Amino acid sequence: MIRRSFMAALLAVPFVASAQAQQTVKIGLIVPMTGQSQSTGKQIDAAVRLYLQQHGDTVAGKKIEVVLRDDGGVADTTKRVAQELIVRDKVSVLAGFGLTPLAMATAPLAAQAKVPMVVMAAATSIITAQNPFIVRTSQVLPQPAAAMAQWAVENGIKSAVTLVTDYGPGIDAETWFAKRMKEGGAEVLASLRMPLASPDFAPFLQRAADAKPQAMFVFVPSGQGAAVARQFAERGLDKSGIRLIATGDVTDDDQLNGMGDVMLGVVNAGHYSAAHDSAVNKAFVGAFKAANPGMRPNFMAVAGYDGMHAIYQALVKTKGDTDGAALVEAMKGLSWESPRGPMMIDPQTRDVVHNLYIRKVERVDSELYNVEFATIPMMKDPAKP
Amino acid sequence: MLTILFDGIAYGMILFVLAVGLSVTLGLMNVVNLAHGAFAMAGGYVGVVLVNRLGVPYLAALPLAAVAAALIGVVLERTLYVHVYGKSHLDQVLFTIGLVFMASSAVSWALGSQQVFIELPGFLRQRFEVFGVSMGAYRLLVIGVCGALAVGLQVLLSRTRFGSRLRAAVDDPVVARGLGIEVGRIFLLTFALGSGLAGLGGALGAEILGLDPNFPLKFMVYFLIVVTVGGASSIFGPFLAALLLGVADVAGKYYLPAAGAFVIYSVMLVVLILRPQGLFAPRSGR
């Protein structure tokens, strides 16, 4: 009896769906809502919902429906979920992708199905080269790495040690930091790579400290910055004259407050700070906080927000046409003022072009913020010709 | 150099406290309890809630975490584990791994799955220079507590009436019962002790190991390595094994960062090839 009514329900679903299909554009949002990278998923999901709430769910005569799926940060799952979304839910756009391996696993599928992939988090340079349907609104790791090295050289840092997580974006960061340091006449004494699942940073930090550099450049994925900073301080390295410099991933706005005073004064390079001084950002942060009590938007949230903006603008340009190639074509060259500042989708590489800011962690109204003090305007991915 | 040794010993000590409970249940009670790490995680999260949310002092939270984990151990032993004592090892493995998944999901649902830390008080964040060796107060505390526990356990098991009753109950439960030893209660106490130690280790080690809902799975391999390398019948074996592995792991990551994560496995392989029964082989043929 139960089975029969279940079957009837199943049969009924396709008719309902197809009746709406002409008018609805589905966006498949795949992010890690559980597991180690859950903060990435929560931030992006919150920002996407905020965008829908602010801009309505209708654009170019089409109703937008976001289908949220959790992949737990596991590449196999991302791929399976993406396949389900493409085949069963008939999504017009895939979005999200919390980590590089997750985006890489999905790229061949999206290419075959000719479905645009809007990358809202993963930051290894090579991702956008995987297929012509990938557009990125997050960041590319060589950007903050190169910006940080440029600042270090200009500020008299002659020697550094790099300490990165041993996977795609980490190696990107290491490579481009070292390259720009060498070009500026400074030296990288050692390049250390830590396993992705390394709970204890002690031996790596000790080794980096024993090389006696002027600065220690760190990249770890969003969420692990706190552990590194605590152990940096526990080792007394903050008092030993070694400067901790980093990509903005380490001083993630979402977790910066929880990291404590250890982080004060850490100089880092990033494309978004919740403290960015602009009207657009103030409105964004205010609305985000009002809709999500207890949360502060970080660079993941802004990438999700901008990703939605790119999709909306592309639909406006195609007048509601959801053909994959047409949507990607429409996204190329889009430029707008994001909460992070001005940004553009590079028409050649489909990758993000934005300002890189050099920031310092400071206490503002009893909260810790990345306060921007220098800008490198409209930086492209240095790793792409 | 000596700082690396010091860090390695602290790491090894944490591994010891975490794994010794497993060594007791596996070696003495002959139960394969893969859910051991779940008790450690429980202790760790109790510590997090007590210190970070309720403002309990760190040093007071440690024993409370141990007690909480022990109580959870008692409840589960009475309700669940008691049924698998007589079952085959495969049944025990399947049952306990199921418990691990349930525990992970429960924690993830209740407290979120991001990595958390227990706030350390200021006096544990200091550093000392002793004979040119730089040491952190927190790691000193770890070494002190764990060293004391190792000695205490060895005395408890080899010198006290409880210890001899436990060994009797394990060696021949039927005869032990005939002599008036309450085997069930002995097992219950032992299980509680093992879980409590794991809970203490979880709370004490959270700063070094990090704490997230995948903790029991992430460290299960390490616990099993400690117990296999050390041999599962004494306290001293796992103690030495944990120290060896801790130092090897930290030193490996320091001197050979590229191969760092594999050093601990290489050590295990070498030890097991040379001494298949572990560093300290069990006395009986078990």
XYZ file of C-alpha atoms in Angstrom:
671
model
C 0.000 0.000 0.000
C 2.682 2.376 1.076
C 4.830 1.292 -1.809
C 2.068 1.933 -4.310
C 1.422 5.476 -3.180
C 5.165 6.058 -3.177
C 5.335 4.901 -6.785
C 2.441 7.145 -7.679
C 4.250 10.080 -6.114
C 7.380 9.226 -8.060
C 5.462 9.096 -11.306
C 3.781 12.381 -10.598
C 7.028 14.261 -9.984
C 8.314 14.373 -13.590
C 5.051 15.888 -14.847
C 5.111 18.645 -12.284
C 8.772 19.287 -13.015
C 8.377 19.431 -16.765
C 5.398 21.729 -16.489
C 7.621 24.205 -14.680
C 10.788 23.481 -16.639
C 10.205 26.158 -19.261
C 10.135 28.848 -16.653
C 12.599 27.614 -14.037
C 16.376 27.861 -14.201
C 17.972 25.481 -11.735
C 21.364 26.164 -10.226
C 23.053 23.179 -8.616
C 25.066 24.438 -5.637
C 27.539 21.789 -4.440
C 29.481 22.766 -1.326
C 30.843 21.009 1.749
C 28.187 21.565 4.431
C 29.756 18.917 6.679
C 33.302 17.803 7.344
C 36.486 19.783 7.764
C 35.563 22.459 5.227
C 32.018 23.023 6.407
C 32.626 26.704 7.115
C 33.217 27.174 3.367
C 29.846 25.625 2.557
C 27.959 27.494 5.245
C 29.397 30.836 4.141
C 28.662 30.280 0.461
C 25.166 28.963 1.134
C 24.364 31.944 3.347
C 25.648 34.387 0.725
C 23.722 32.715 -2.096
C 20.515 32.846 -0.069
C 21.209 36.494 0.719
C 21.640 37.272 -2.973
C 18.310 35.621 -3.808
C 16.618 37.449 -0.983
C 17.987 40.820 -2.119
C 17.597 40.417 -5.870
C 14.479 38.290 -6.033
C 14.243 34.856 -7.579
C 13.219 36.034 -11.027
C 15.613 37.252 -13.686
C 15.061 37.740 -17.428
C 11.607 36.205 -17.059
C 12.939 33.016 -15.493
C 12.451 31.754 -11.984
C 15.716 30.849 -10.290
C 15.818 27.763 -8.112
C 18.982 26.897 -6.176
C 19.393 23.194 -5.390
C 21.827 22.878 -2.475
C 23.807 19.637 -2.152
C 26.423 18.666 0.414
C 29.510 16.781 -0.765
C 31.279 16.667 2.604
C 34.462 17.844 0.898
C 34.966 14.435 -0.779
C 35.758 14.523 -4.499
C 33.945 11.248 -5.345
C 30.797 12.608 -3.775
C 31.065 15.925 -5.621
C 31.257 14.103 -8.912
C 28.318 11.806 -8.117
C 26.170 14.701 -6.886
C 27.069 16.754 -9.965
C 26.001 13.881 -12.193
C 22.678 13.574 -10.379
C 22.111 17.298 -10.680
C 22.875 17.319 -14.398
C 20.988 14.172 -15.357
C 18.064 14.126 -12.965
C 17.515 17.709 -11.883
C 18.547 19.136 -15.263
C 20.393 22.062 -13.738
C 21.523 24.834 -16.079
C 24.514 25.873 -13.990
C 26.708 24.097 -11.439
C 28.232 26.232 -8.702
C 30.188 25.963 -5.459
C 33.221 23.610 -5.331
C 34.830 24.051 -1.926
C 38.267 22.621 -2.660
C 40.469 22.151 -5.713
C 40.091 18.351 -5.965
C 36.303 18.742 -5.891
C 36.337 21.109 -8.864
C 38.849 18.961 -10.754
C 36.702 15.850 -10.301
C 33.644 17.553 -11.724
C 35.298 19.359 -14.654
C 35.157 16.477 -17.194
C 31.459 15.884 -16.427
C 30.536 19.514 -16.869
C 32.478 19.643 -20.145
C 30.589 16.643 -21.488
C 27.220 18.034 -20.435
C 28.187 21.571 -21.557
C 27.025 22.948 -18.212
C 28.791 26.067 -16.888
C 30.675 25.588 -13.615
C 30.897 28.697 -11.454
C 33.772 28.063 -9.042
C 33.093 29.886 -5.762
C 35.966 28.633 -3.586
C 38.603 26.349 -5.120
C 41.677 28.445 -5.906
C 44.308 26.478 -7.814
C 45.278 28.272 -11.001
C 44.867 25.312 -13.395
C 41.166 24.782 -12.626
C 39.823 27.157 -15.253
C 41.993 25.476 -17.889
C 40.212 22.144 -17.322
C 37.299 22.931 -19.588
C 35.858 25.956 -21.423
C 32.740 26.037 -19.213
C 34.500 26.990 -15.981
C 34.184 30.540 -14.650
C 35.725 31.548 -11.336
C 34.567 34.202 -8.871
C 36.708 33.247 -5.864
C 40.459 33.859 -6.187
C 43.579 32.282 -7.619
C 46.286 31.428 -5.101
C 49.177 32.877 -7.144
C 47.480 36.299 -6.719
C 47.883 36.676 -2.928
C 51.204 34.801 -2.983
C 52.697 37.143 -5.573
C 51.207 40.183 -3.848
C 52.632 39.127 -0.504
C 56.107 38.585 -1.974
C 55.968 41.961 -3.699
C 55.149 43.650 -0.382
C 57.843 41.676 1.465
C 60.530 42.701 -1.015
C 59.441 46.343 -0.902
C 59.574 46.289 2.881
C 63.098 45.036 3.269
C 62.458 41.343 3.928
C 65.501 39.607 2.481
C 64.903 36.021 3.545
C 61.833 33.881 4.085
C 60.693 30.314 4.604
C 57.498 29.075 2.956
C 55.190 26.739 4.832
C 52.280 25.432 2.770
C 49.783 22.600 2.739
C 50.890 19.969 0.265
C 48.202 20.128 -2.425
C 47.334 22.171 -5.511
C 46.763 25.647 -4.068
C 49.589 25.268 -1.542
C 52.073 24.478 -4.281
C 50.721 27.394 -6.338
C 51.279 29.694 -3.367
C 54.781 28.356 -2.719
C 55.806 28.639 -6.377
C 54.586 32.182 -6.908
C 55.814 33.532 -3.603
C 59.289 32.133 -4.284
C 59.294 33.408 -7.859
C 58.455 36.987 -6.904
C 60.895 36.924 -3.973
C 63.736 35.851 -6.268
C 62.815 38.457 -8.853
C 63.050 41.037 -6.079
C 66.465 39.822 -4.993
C 65.298 38.130 -1.795
C 65.956 34.579 -0.760
C 63.685 31.655 0.155
C 65.678 29.591 2.651
C 63.427 26.564 2.724
C 60.132 25.455 1.172
C 58.260 23.177 3.530
C 55.126 21.269 2.610
C 52.799 19.860 5.246
C 50.392 16.951 4.717
C 46.757 18.025 4.230
C 45.697 16.097 7.326
C 48.513 17.207 9.585
C 47.204 17.870 13.069
C 50.519 18.814 14.625
C 52.361 21.687 12.959
C 55.097 21.713 15.622
C 57.897 20.011 13.688
C 57.306 22.107 10.574
C 57.183 25.363 12.495
C 60.324 24.416 14.413
C 62.150 23.606 11.218
C 61.049 26.852 9.613
C 62.151 28.788 12.689
C 65.540 27.067 12.811
C 66.306 28.365 9.324
C 66.208 31.831 10.963
C 64.361 33.693 8.236
C 63.092 37.255 8.532
C 59.623 36.097 7.611
C 57.586 32.917 7.495
C 55.085 32.771 4.636
C 52.142 30.488 5.360
C 49.294 29.080 3.314
C 46.801 26.628 4.820
C 43.245 26.025 3.634
C 40.458 28.072 5.165
C 39.773 26.703 8.641
C 43.257 25.552 9.616
C 44.753 29.002 10.136
C 43.900 29.019 13.826
C 45.936 25.905 14.539
C 49.022 27.284 12.809
C 48.787 30.654 14.529
C 48.363 29.098 17.976
C 51.355 26.862 17.562
C 53.368 29.737 16.087
C 52.727 31.643 19.300
C 53.102 28.594 21.550
C 56.615 28.162 20.162
C 57.346 31.770 21.050
C 58.052 32.570 17.412
C 55.989 35.754 17.612
C 58.616 37.079 20.030
C 61.633 35.752 18.146
C 61.604 38.431 15.480
C 60.249 36.206 12.711
C 57.340 37.875 10.945
C 54.354 35.756 10.126
C 53.058 36.685 6.669
C 50.327 34.788 4.915
C 47.666 34.596 2.283
C 44.253 35.821 3.368
C 43.097 32.218 3.770
C 44.977 32.019 7.071
C 43.349 35.099 8.594
C 39.883 34.040 7.417
C 37.276 36.600 8.544
C 34.939 33.825 9.662
C 37.387 32.521 12.258
C 39.688 35.439 12.918
C 37.947 36.416 16.142
C 38.290 32.901 17.523
C 42.024 32.887 16.844
C 42.621 35.553 19.454
C 45.278 38.182 19.999
C 47.963 35.909 18.580
C 46.985 37.182 15.165
C 47.344 40.888 15.924
C 49.791 42.509 13.536
C 49.962 39.605 11.086
C 50.395 41.045 7.605
C 48.661 39.169 4.822
C 47.481 39.533 1.256
C 43.921 38.882 0.222
C 41.127 40.023 -2.028
C 38.389 40.442 0.548
C 38.101 41.773 4.065
C 34.855 42.255 5.956
C 36.376 45.598 6.920
C 36.783 46.752 3.287
C 35.823 50.402 3.263
C 33.094 50.842 0.660
C 29.372 51.478 0.661
C 28.695 48.246 -1.233
C 30.622 46.209 1.311
C 29.024 47.917 4.319
C 25.604 47.086 2.924
C 26.675 43.505 2.184
C 28.172 42.878 5.631
C 25.174 44.472 7.343
C 22.636 42.411 5.421
C 24.683 39.215 5.804
C 24.948 39.634 9.563
C 21.263 40.461 9.887
C 20.285 37.331 7.953
C 22.809 35.061 9.703
C 23.206 36.028 13.352
C 26.616 35.168 14.760
C 28.300 34.880 11.368
C 30.622 37.317 9.633
C 31.051 37.072 5.869
C 34.461 35.922 4.680
C 36.059 35.584 1.247
C 34.044 32.434 0.596
C 30.773 34.287 1.167
C 31.741 37.111 -1.153
C 32.731 34.615 -3.859
C 29.323 32.937 -3.555
C 27.582 36.300 -3.721
C 29.577 37.360 -6.771
C 29.050 33.967 -8.387
C 25.293 34.506 -8.182
C 25.768 37.976 -9.597
C 27.673 36.577 -12.577
C 24.919 34.018 -13.225
C 22.166 36.675 -12.966
C 23.989 39.090 -15.266
C 24.684 36.350 -17.790
C 20.974 35.436 -17.857
C 20.105 39.075 -18.437
C 22.546 39.200 -21.345
C 21.251 35.979 -22.926
C 17.646 37.124 -22.297
C 16.976 33.979 -20.317
C 18.645 31.533 -22.710
C 20.202 28.753 -20.600
C 22.458 27.237 -23.253
C 25.794 26.517 -21.505
C 28.043 28.040 -24.155
C 25.886 31.180 -24.386
C 25.941 31.662 -20.603
C 29.722 31.316 -20.398
C 30.118 33.688 -23.343
C 27.913 36.187 -21.513
C 29.948 35.918 -18.313
C 33.240 36.650 -20.100
C 34.284 40.227 -19.575
C 31.552 41.006 -17.040
C 32.728 43.597 -14.566
C 31.011 45.070 -11.561
C 31.608 46.475 -8.122
C 31.635 43.604 -5.677
C 31.783 43.938 -1.885
C 35.504 43.122 -2.312
C 35.987 46.133 -4.623
C 36.042 46.225 -8.428
C 36.192 42.835 -10.133
C 36.053 41.385 -13.628
C 35.816 38.005 -15.316
C 38.826 37.858 -17.624
C 37.436 37.286 -21.157
C 40.469 35.178 -22.155
C 40.857 32.926 -19.124
C 37.379 33.111 -17.522
C 39.259 33.664 -14.296
C 38.774 36.364 -11.710
C 40.561 39.728 -11.923
C 40.383 41.862 -8.786
C 42.275 44.133 -6.418
C 44.731 42.510 -4.060
C 44.982 44.193 -0.687
C 47.817 44.061 1.798
C 46.198 43.947 5.223
C 47.164 43.868 8.837
C 45.148 42.210 11.591
C 43.919 44.881 13.973
C 41.346 45.241 16.693
C 38.418 47.371 15.554
C 35.512 47.853 17.982
C 36.540 44.810 20.071
C 36.638 42.544 17.025
C 39.642 41.434 14.979
C 39.649 42.523 11.347
C 41.994 42.483 8.376
C 42.551 46.205 7.875
C 43.658 47.044 4.345
C 46.566 49.454 3.961
C 47.886 48.948 0.427
C 46.284 47.963 -2.868
C 47.589 46.246 -5.978
C 44.890 47.134 -8.501
C 43.139 44.665 -10.804
C 45.559 41.778 -10.658
C 45.151 38.931 -13.133
C 46.200 35.376 -12.376
C 49.999 35.706 -12.648
C 50.251 32.020 -13.532
C 48.349 32.475 -16.785
C 50.054 33.988 -19.840
C 67.502 19.170 18.233
C 66.559 18.618 21.868
C 63.452 20.704 21.308
C 62.399 18.208 18.659
C 63.033 15.361 21.081
C 60.964 17.175 23.686
C 58.074 17.778 21.281
C 58.269 14.164 20.165
C 58.076 12.903 23.735
C 55.049 15.094 24.430
C 53.369 13.769 21.300
C 54.247 10.192 22.230
C 52.891 10.650 25.741
C 49.556 11.801 24.361
C 49.462 8.786 22.079
C 50.182 6.595 25.076
C 47.334 7.912 27.217
C 44.977 7.633 24.272
C 46.029 4.125 23.332
C 46.634 2.546 26.719
C 42.918 2.013 27.271
C 42.795 0.127 23.999
C 45.755 -1.933 25.070
C 43.868 -2.840 28.244
C 40.645 -3.857 26.496
C 42.407 -5.591 23.637
C 45.245 -7.197 25.536
C 43.594 -8.015 28.832
C 39.915 -8.352 28.005
C 40.499 -9.627 24.470
C 37.872 -7.310 22.960
C 38.636 -5.467 19.724
C 37.271 -2.039 20.512
C 37.751 0.177 17.462
C 35.418 2.731 19.046
C 38.115 3.561 21.563
C 38.825 6.852 19.817
C 35.181 7.830 20.230
C 35.686 7.919 24.000
C 38.715 10.127 23.497
C 36.640 12.405 21.313
C 33.875 12.474 23.930
C 36.390 13.546 26.561
C 37.785 16.197 24.253
C 34.389 17.694 23.487
C 33.401 17.640 27.152
C 36.569 19.663 27.735
C 35.654 22.083 24.951
C 32.160 22.663 26.301
C 33.332 23.008 29.903
C 36.246 25.353 29.259
C 35.108 27.403 26.266
C 31.391 27.688 26.984
C 31.020 27.297 30.750
C 34.317 28.844 31.810
C 35.527 25.935 33.940
C 39.287 26.214 34.641
C 41.373 24.083 32.296
C 42.994 21.944 34.967
C 39.631 21.174 36.578
C 38.109 20.304 33.224
C 40.659 17.569 32.527
C 39.539 15.176 35.302
C 35.903 16.019 34.585
C 36.436 15.038 30.943
C 37.956 11.759 32.097
C 35.041 11.080 34.438
C 32.513 11.895 31.724
C 34.183 9.542 29.261
C 34.374 6.837 31.923
C 30.661 7.218 32.670
C 29.816 6.936 28.986
C 32.036 3.863 28.977
C 30.124 2.341 31.904
C 26.752 2.904 30.269
C 27.844 1.487 26.928
C 29.628 -1.453 28.538
C 26.510 -2.446 30.484
C 24.111 -1.961 27.607
C 26.109 -2.880 24.494
C 29.618 -4.211 24.931
C 28.574 -6.888 27.410
C 26.839 -8.649 24.528
C 29.894 -8.818 22.286
C 32.441 -10.169 24.791
C 31.798 -13.733 23.710
C 31.395 -12.994 20.018
C 34.030 -13.413 17.320
C 36.524 -10.653 16.642
C 34.894 -9.847 13.324
C 31.579 -9.193 15.062
C 33.349 -6.962 17.540
C 35.041 -5.014 14.759
C 31.809 -4.479 12.872
C 29.937 -3.500 16.001
C 32.524 -1.013 17.246
C 33.182 0.602 13.872
C 29.442 1.202 13.695
C 29.652 2.952 17.038
C 32.413 5.183 15.635
C 30.223 6.352 12.757
C 27.326 7.025 15.098
C 29.530 8.986 17.468
C 31.010 11.065 14.626
C 27.625 11.966 13.232
C 26.215 12.736 16.658
C 29.025 15.159 17.448
C 28.837 16.713 14.020
C 25.110 17.291 14.496
C 25.375 18.651 18.025
C 28.526 20.753 17.856
C 29.377 21.207 14.187
C 32.179 19.559 12.278
C 34.795 22.282 12.246
C 38.020 21.774 14.125
C 37.871 23.098 17.692
C 40.388 23.800 20.404
C 40.226 24.057 24.159
C 41.285 27.506 25.331
C 44.539 27.154 27.234
C 45.061 29.334 30.302
C 47.893 31.873 30.120
C 50.294 30.015 32.366
C 50.303 27.050 30.023
C 51.245 29.209 27.063
C 54.606 30.190 28.506
C 57.919 28.863 27.331
C 61.017 28.016 29.306
C 64.646 27.687 28.367
C 66.251 24.814 30.265
C 69.879 24.095 29.376
C 69.297 25.655 25.980
C 66.221 23.523 25.301
C 63.126 25.533 24.622
C 60.027 23.935 26.125
C 56.378 24.933 26.228
C 54.587 24.783 29.565
C 51.664 22.958 28.012
C 53.842 20.188 26.648
C 55.603 19.926 30.007
C 52.216 19.415 31.655
C 51.384 16.731 29.107
C 54.593 14.870 29.804
C 54.147 15.159 33.578
C 50.535 13.955 33.640
C 51.112 11.113 31.215
C 54.314 9.949 32.901
C 52.523 9.824 36.247
C 49.655 7.882 34.702
C 52.008 5.331 33.176
C 53.653 4.637 36.538
C 50.308 4.573 38.327
C 48.822 2.096 35.880
C 51.799 -0.210 36.025
C 51.538 -0.274 39.826
C 47.776 -0.743 39.704
C 47.935 -3.717 37.396
C 50.964 -5.500 38.783
C 50.941 -4.670 42.502
C 47.344 -4.359 43.647
C 44.606 -6.813 44.439
C 42.494 -5.316 41.646
C 45.287 -5.965 39.165
C 45.742 -9.597 40.120
C 41.970 -10.169 40.086
C 41.774 -8.640 36.629
C 44.549 -10.836 35.325
C 42.917 -13.870 36.888
C 39.543 -12.969 35.371
C 41.121 -12.666 31.948
C 43.214 -15.804 32.104
C 40.371 -18.066 33.141
C 36.991 -16.471 33.775
C 35.387 -19.730 34.910
C 37.886 -20.506 37.628
C 38.014 -16.856 38.638
C 34.260 -16.887 39.112
C 34.590 -20.096 41.110
C 36.990 -18.341 43.428
C 34.426 -15.630 44.088
C 35.810 -12.923 41.818
C 33.061 -10.882 40.260
C 34.298 -11.055 36.695
C 31.551 -8.834 35.275
C 32.309 -6.043 37.704
C 36.030 -6.283 37.132
C 35.495 -5.984 33.405
C 33.167 -3.051 33.898
C 35.705 -1.214 36.021
C 38.500 -1.961 33.593
C 36.451 -0.749 30.678
C 35.556 2.425 32.539
C 39.210 2.976 33.367
C 40.214 2.563 29.718
C 37.500 4.921 28.513
C 38.323 7.459 31.199
C 41.974 7.461 30.180
C 40.964 7.952 26.576
C 38.735 10.857 27.609
C 41.572 12.445 29.543
C 43.876 11.969 26.567
C 41.320 13.543 24.251
C 40.952 16.628 26.413
C 44.657 16.937 27.166
C 45.740 16.304 23.593
C 43.195 18.481 21.808
C 45.724 21.285 21.524
C 48.272 19.081 19.734
C 45.973 16.735 17.853
C 43.074 19.027 17.028
C 39.526 17.906 17.654
C 36.840 17.294 15.061
C 34.163 14.651 14.516
C 36.564 12.562 12.420
C 38.925 12.236 15.365
C 38.161 8.555 16.134
C 38.775 7.505 12.531
C 41.802 9.724 12.027
C 43.610 8.375 15.059
C 42.350 4.809 15.085
C 45.327 3.807 12.977
C 47.729 5.464 15.403
C 46.186 3.705 18.415
C 46.344 0.364 16.689
C 49.965 0.970 15.695
C 50.880 1.801 19.286
C 49.192 -1.333 20.589
C 50.623 -3.623 17.886
C 54.117 -2.259 18.161
C 54.041 -2.265 21.948
C 52.420 -5.643 22.378
C 49.036 -5.706 24.032
C 49.778 -7.300 27.350
C 51.635 -4.803 29.478
C 51.643 -1.113 30.225
C 55.306 -0.702 29.548
C 55.168 -2.021 25.981
C 52.662 0.509 24.627
C 54.392 3.210 26.654
C 57.701 2.608 24.963
C 56.029 2.148 21.588
C 54.139 5.419 21.911
C 57.314 7.296 22.817
C 59.223 5.705 19.945
C 56.477 6.519 17.458
C 55.939 10.041 18.774
C 59.617 10.915 18.529
C 59.983 9.196 15.147
C 56.947 11.037 13.787
C 58.029 14.493 14.933
C 61.674 13.965 13.996
C 60.656 12.567 10.608
C 58.549 15.613 9.873
C 61.403 17.863 10.958
C 64.305 16.239 9.160
C 62.533 14.735 6.168
C 59.469 16.948 5.650
C 58.833 15.391 2.245
C 58.476 11.890 3.672
C 57.386 12.979 7.137
C 53.967 11.401 7.165
C 55.331 7.965 6.321
C 58.034 7.653 8.959
C 55.635 6.319 11.581
C 54.558 3.504 9.269
C 58.132 2.596 8.383
C 58.968 2.304 12.079
C 55.985 0.026 12.568
C 57.030 -2.172 9.648
C 60.585 -2.538 10.883
C 59.512 -3.373 14.439
C 56.952 -5.908 13.303
C 59.385 -7.616 10.937
C 61.932 -7.949 13.723
C 59.443 -8.716 16.494
C 56.103 -9.878 15.112
C 54.627 -10.071 18.631
C 55.451 -6.436 19.358
C 58.274 -4.963 21.407
C 57.154 -6.848 24.492
C 55.639 -10.163 23.574
C 52.821 -11.416 25.797
C 53.944 -13.942 28.358
C 51.235 -16.445 27.641
C 50.417 -17.780 24.211
C 47.513 -15.407 23.781
